[in-house]
Amino acid sequence: SQTIHQWPATLVQPVGSPLSLECTVEGTSNPNLYWYRQAAGRGLQLLFYSVGIGQISSEVPQNLSASRPQDRQFILSSKKLLLSDSGFYLCAWSLTGGTLESFFGQGTRLTVV
Amino acid sequence: AQKITQTQPGMFVQEKEAVTLDCTYDTSDPSYGLFWYKQPSSGEMIFLIYQGSYDQQNATEGRYSLNFQKARKSANLVISASQLGDYAMYFCAMRVLYSSASKIIFGSGTRLSIRP
């Protein structure tokens, strides 16, 4: 069966520090991968999605970047965090066919101080 | 442009009663899928139900059903026999196909509270 791992679960980082959040998927090949951010009490904002290795689409210009070095690995990064980067970050994957539902990781709660 | 709209920031329902959470969508793509997710306080996103744009019948999954009205571009979630464990944020989402890519967009969510 397919599983998705996202870590760390919580993170407190100072302003100006770098960020690296990792997400890996097991049990499937060539998934679509997504990074979402959710501000407190708000909906999910799509940040990046990827349909293949090295292919990244950015939805919102911002202080963050994403990379997909391997088929089932998706990384969210920042060189210098801002206070406004605080939020709940969710990684998700979906197949390219079938019911097309997305499966989510457990999320990372990032607090920039 | 594709868009999902949830106009109810919060809803209350009496335990054991049914409740309808509203969702409208906008897309010019003839092929799309509509989803509902539940997010409890723990933060995880739980998939509830799916409706394809070409499906003739409304989707049902246990106590969840999706009232799909294609002409009105609405995909409301109906939860029957509400339980205390239904307390959560509920998100409507849509998957659209754009070129060779595929992305899923979410509405702003509805907080469902249960009155015992």
Short mmCIF file of C-alpha atoms in Angstrom, two decimals:
data_model
loop_
_atom_site.label_atom_id
_atom_site.label_comp_id
_atom_site.label_asym_id
_atom_site.label_seq_id
_atom_site.Cartn_x
_atom_site.Cartn_y
_atom_site.Cartn_z
CA SER A 1 0.00 0.00 0.00
CA GLN A 2 1.04 3.58 -0.52
CA THR A 3 2.28 5.76 2.34
CA ILE A 4 3.54 9.29 2.58
CA HIS A 5 6.08 10.50 5.11
CA GLN A 6 6.62 14.10 6.01
CA TRP A 7 9.04 15.46 8.56
CA PRO A 8 9.61 17.07 10.92
CA ALA A 9 6.19 17.33 12.58
CA THR A 10 6.99 20.62 14.27
CA LEU A 11 9.72 23.15 13.73
CA VAL A 12 10.67 26.44 15.34
CA GLN A 13 13.15 28.46 13.36
CA PRO A 14 14.56 31.98 13.75
CA VAL A 15 13.99 34.62 11.11
CA GLY A 16 16.69 34.50 8.47
CA SER A 17 17.52 30.84 8.96
CA PRO A 18 17.26 28.26 6.15
CA LEU A 19 14.48 25.69 5.84
CA SER A 20 14.28 22.20 4.44
CA LEU A 21 11.14 20.09 4.72
CA GLU A 22 11.17 16.65 3.20
CA CYS A 23 8.39 14.46 1.92
CA THR A 24 8.69 10.94 0.56
CA VAL A 25 6.12 8.59 -0.90
CA GLU A 26 6.27 4.81 -0.83
CA GLY A 27 4.39 2.20 -2.78
CA THR A 28 3.76 4.09 -6.00
CA SER A 29 5.67 5.35 -9.00
CA ASN A 30 5.61 8.68 -10.80
CA PRO A 31 3.11 10.36 -8.49
CA ASN A 32 2.06 13.97 -8.74
CA LEU A 33 3.44 15.74 -5.67
CA TYR A 34 2.19 18.88 -3.95
CA TRP A 35 3.19 21.32 -1.22
CA TYR A 36 0.42 23.28 0.50
CA ARG A 37 0.52 25.88 3.22
CA GLN A 38 -2.30 26.50 5.65
CA ALA A 39 -2.34 29.64 7.78
CA ALA A 40 -4.08 29.31 11.16
CA GLY A 41 -7.83 28.82 10.68
CA ARG A 42 -7.58 29.21 6.93
CA GLY A 43 -7.79 27.06 3.82
CA LEU A 44 -5.00 25.35 1.94
CA GLN A 45 -2.89 27.37 -0.44
CA LEU A 46 -1.15 25.42 -3.18
CA LEU A 47 2.51 26.40 -3.24
CA PHE A 48 4.16 23.97 -5.65
CA TYR A 49 3.29 20.87 -7.61
CA SER A 50 5.38 18.45 -9.58
CA VAL A 51 4.48 15.90 -12.23
CA GLY A 52 7.96 14.39 -12.51
CA ILE A 53 11.60 14.49 -11.45
CA GLY A 54 12.99 17.99 -11.77
CA GLN A 55 9.63 19.41 -12.87
CA ILE A 56 8.33 22.05 -10.48
CA SER A 57 5.42 24.41 -10.99
CA SER A 58 5.09 27.37 -8.65
CA GLU A 59 1.67 28.75 -7.88
CA VAL A 60 2.54 31.74 -5.74
CA PRO A 61 5.66 33.90 -5.88
CA GLN A 62 7.26 33.79 -2.48
CA ASN A 63 10.25 33.16 -0.35
CA LEU A 64 10.12 29.41 -0.84
CA SER A 65 11.35 26.94 -3.43
CA ALA A 66 10.75 23.27 -4.12
CA SER A 67 12.78 20.49 -5.65
CA ARG A 68 12.16 16.91 -6.71
CA PRO A 69 15.52 15.16 -6.85
CA GLN A 70 13.99 11.69 -6.99
CA ASP A 71 10.69 10.29 -8.23
CA ARG A 72 9.16 9.97 -4.78
CA GLN A 73 10.94 12.76 -2.92
CA PHE A 74 9.71 16.33 -2.70
CA ILE A 75 11.59 19.02 -0.77
CA LEU A 76 10.43 22.47 0.31
CA SER A 77 13.20 24.95 1.01
CA SER A 78 14.00 28.50 1.90
CA LYS A 79 17.33 30.27 2.12
CA LYS A 80 16.09 32.85 4.65
CA LEU A 81 12.85 32.44 6.53
CA LEU A 82 10.46 35.31 7.13
CA LEU A 83 7.93 35.64 9.94
CA SER A 84 5.19 35.33 7.33
CA ASP A 85 6.45 31.84 6.43
CA SER A 86 4.91 30.48 9.64
CA GLY A 87 2.11 28.03 9.05
CA PHE A 88 1.12 24.43 8.62
CA TYR A 89 2.79 22.82 5.61
CA LEU A 90 1.24 19.78 4.03
CA CYS A 91 2.74 17.49 1.43
CA ALA A 92 0.42 15.44 -0.75
CA TRP A 93 0.55 12.99 -3.62
CA SER A 94 -1.88 11.75 -6.20
CA LEU A 95 -1.95 9.36 -9.09
CA THR A 96 -2.24 10.68 -12.60
CA GLY A 97 -5.33 8.58 -13.23
CA GLY A 98 -8.15 6.87 -11.35
CA THR A 99 -10.20 8.83 -8.86
CA LEU A 100 -7.46 11.45 -8.70
CA GLU A 101 -7.80 11.98 -4.94
CA SER A 102 -4.83 13.34 -3.04
CA PHE A 103 -3.28 11.67 -0.03
CA PHE A 104 -1.73 13.90 2.58
CA GLY A 105 1.18 13.66 4.93
CA GLN A 106 0.83 14.49 8.59
CA GLY A 107 1.99 18.05 8.09
CA THR A 108 4.73 20.23 9.56
CA ARG A 109 3.85 23.06 11.87
CA LEU A 110 6.47 25.75 11.26
CA THR A 111 6.85 28.69 13.60
CA VAL A 112 9.27 31.39 12.61
CA VAL A 113 10.36 33.49 15.57
CA ALA B 1 -9.56 30.49 -13.88
CA GLN B 2 -10.48 27.65 -11.58
CA LYS B 3 -11.95 28.45 -8.22
CA ILE B 4 -13.61 26.74 -5.27
CA THR B 5 -15.94 28.75 -3.03
CA GLN B 6 -17.17 27.76 0.41
CA THR B 7 -19.39 30.53 1.75
CA GLN B 8 -19.99 29.10 5.23
CA PRO B 9 -17.04 29.80 7.56
CA GLY B 10 -18.83 27.97 10.36
CA MET B 11 -21.87 25.71 10.77
CA PHE B 12 -23.65 24.21 13.75
CA VAL B 13 -25.68 21.03 13.75
CA GLN B 14 -27.57 19.16 16.41
CA GLU B 15 -26.16 15.72 17.16
CA LYS B 16 -27.92 13.01 15.12
CA GLU B 17 -29.28 15.55 12.64
CA ALA B 18 -28.16 15.99 9.02
CA VAL B 19 -26.18 18.98 7.79
CA THR B 20 -25.29 20.32 4.35
CA LEU B 21 -22.00 22.07 3.68
CA ASP B 22 -22.02 24.24 0.58
CA CYS B 23 -19.45 24.27 -2.20
CA THR B 24 -19.52 25.93 -5.59
CA TYR B 25 -16.83 25.69 -8.20
CA ASP B 26 -15.78 27.34 -11.41
CA THR B 27 -13.88 25.77 -14.25
CA SER B 28 -14.06 25.72 -18.01
CA ASP B 29 -12.48 22.29 -18.15
CA PRO B 30 -15.03 19.58 -19.05
CA SER B 31 -13.07 16.96 -17.12
CA TYR B 32 -12.59 17.48 -13.41
CA GLY B 33 -13.03 15.83 -10.07
CA LEU B 34 -14.53 17.18 -6.87
CA PHE B 35 -13.47 16.09 -3.39
CA TRP B 36 -14.32 16.67 0.21
CA TYR B 37 -11.75 16.42 2.98
CA LYS B 38 -12.10 16.53 6.74
CA GLN B 39 -9.43 18.14 8.90
CA PRO B 40 -9.78 17.47 12.65
CA SER B 41 -7.83 19.41 15.24
CA SER B 42 -4.84 17.10 14.76
CA GLY B 43 -4.28 18.67 11.35
CA GLU B 44 -4.38 15.56 9.19
CA MET B 45 -6.40 15.74 6.01
CA ILE B 46 -8.86 12.88 5.67
CA PHE B 47 -10.36 12.11 2.29
CA LEU B 48 -14.15 11.69 2.51
CA ILE B 49 -15.73 11.48 -0.91
CA TYR B 50 -15.12 11.98 -4.62
CA GLN B 51 -17.35 12.99 -7.55
CA GLY B 52 -16.20 12.89 -11.15
CA SER B 53 -17.56 15.41 -13.62
CA TYR B 54 -18.92 12.66 -15.83
CA ASP B 55 -20.46 10.60 -13.03
CA GLN B 56 -24.19 10.27 -13.52
CA GLN B 57 -25.04 9.47 -9.92
CA ASN B 58 -24.25 11.36 -6.76
CA ALA B 59 -21.42 9.84 -4.76
CA THR B 60 -22.11 8.29 -1.38
CA GLU B 61 -19.74 6.96 1.28
CA GLY B 62 -21.40 5.81 4.48
CA ARG B 63 -22.88 8.88 6.19
CA TYR B 64 -21.44 11.19 3.53
CA SER B 65 -23.13 12.02 0.27
CA LEU B 66 -22.30 14.58 -2.35
CA ASN B 67 -25.16 16.56 -3.89
CA PHE B 68 -23.69 17.21 -7.33
CA GLN B 69 -25.56 19.75 -9.46
CA LYS B 70 -23.43 20.18 -12.54
CA ALA B 71 -25.49 22.92 -14.20
CA ARG B 72 -25.30 25.01 -11.05
CA LYS B 73 -21.64 24.07 -10.47
CA SER B 74 -22.29 23.03 -6.94
CA ALA B 75 -21.03 20.03 -4.98
CA ASN B 76 -22.52 20.19 -1.51
CA LEU B 77 -21.56 17.67 1.16
CA VAL B 78 -24.37 16.13 3.17
CA ILE B 79 -23.50 14.48 6.48
CA SER B 80 -26.31 12.41 7.93
CA ALA B 81 -26.76 11.50 11.59
CA SER B 82 -24.09 13.90 12.87
CA GLN B 83 -21.77 12.68 15.59
CA LEU B 84 -19.55 14.51 18.06
CA GLY B 85 -16.57 13.17 16.14
CA ASP B 86 -17.67 15.12 13.09
CA TYR B 87 -16.34 18.30 14.68
CA ALA B 88 -13.70 19.47 12.20
CA MET B 89 -12.88 21.75 9.29
CA TYR B 90 -14.29 20.53 6.00
CA PHE B 91 -12.69 21.43 2.70
CA CYS B 92 -14.09 21.17 -0.77
CA ALA B 93 -11.48 20.66 -3.48
CA MET B 94 -11.30 20.34 -7.22
CA ARG B 95 -8.81 18.65 -9.44
CA VAL B 96 -8.41 20.16 -12.86
CA LEU B 97 -6.34 19.03 -15.78
CA TYR B 98 -4.10 21.63 -17.29
CA SER B 99 -1.90 20.60 -20.11
CA SER B 100 0.17 17.68 -18.87
CA ALA B 101 -0.05 18.80 -15.30
CA SER B 102 -2.69 18.21 -12.74
CA LYS B 103 -3.30 20.27 -9.64
CA ILE B 104 -5.84 20.31 -6.86
CA ILE B 105 -7.21 23.53 -5.44
CA PHE B 106 -9.08 23.92 -2.16
CA GLY B 107 -11.83 26.12 -0.82
CA SER B 108 -11.41 28.15 2.35
CA GLY B 109 -13.17 25.55 4.47
CA THR B 110 -16.17 25.29 6.79
CA ARG B 111 -15.85 24.67 10.52
CA LEU B 112 -18.56 22.23 11.61
CA SER B 113 -19.54 22.23 15.27
CA ILE B 114 -21.85 19.68 16.86
CA ARG B 115 -24.40 20.53 19.56
CA PRO B 116 -24.86 17.54 21.93
#
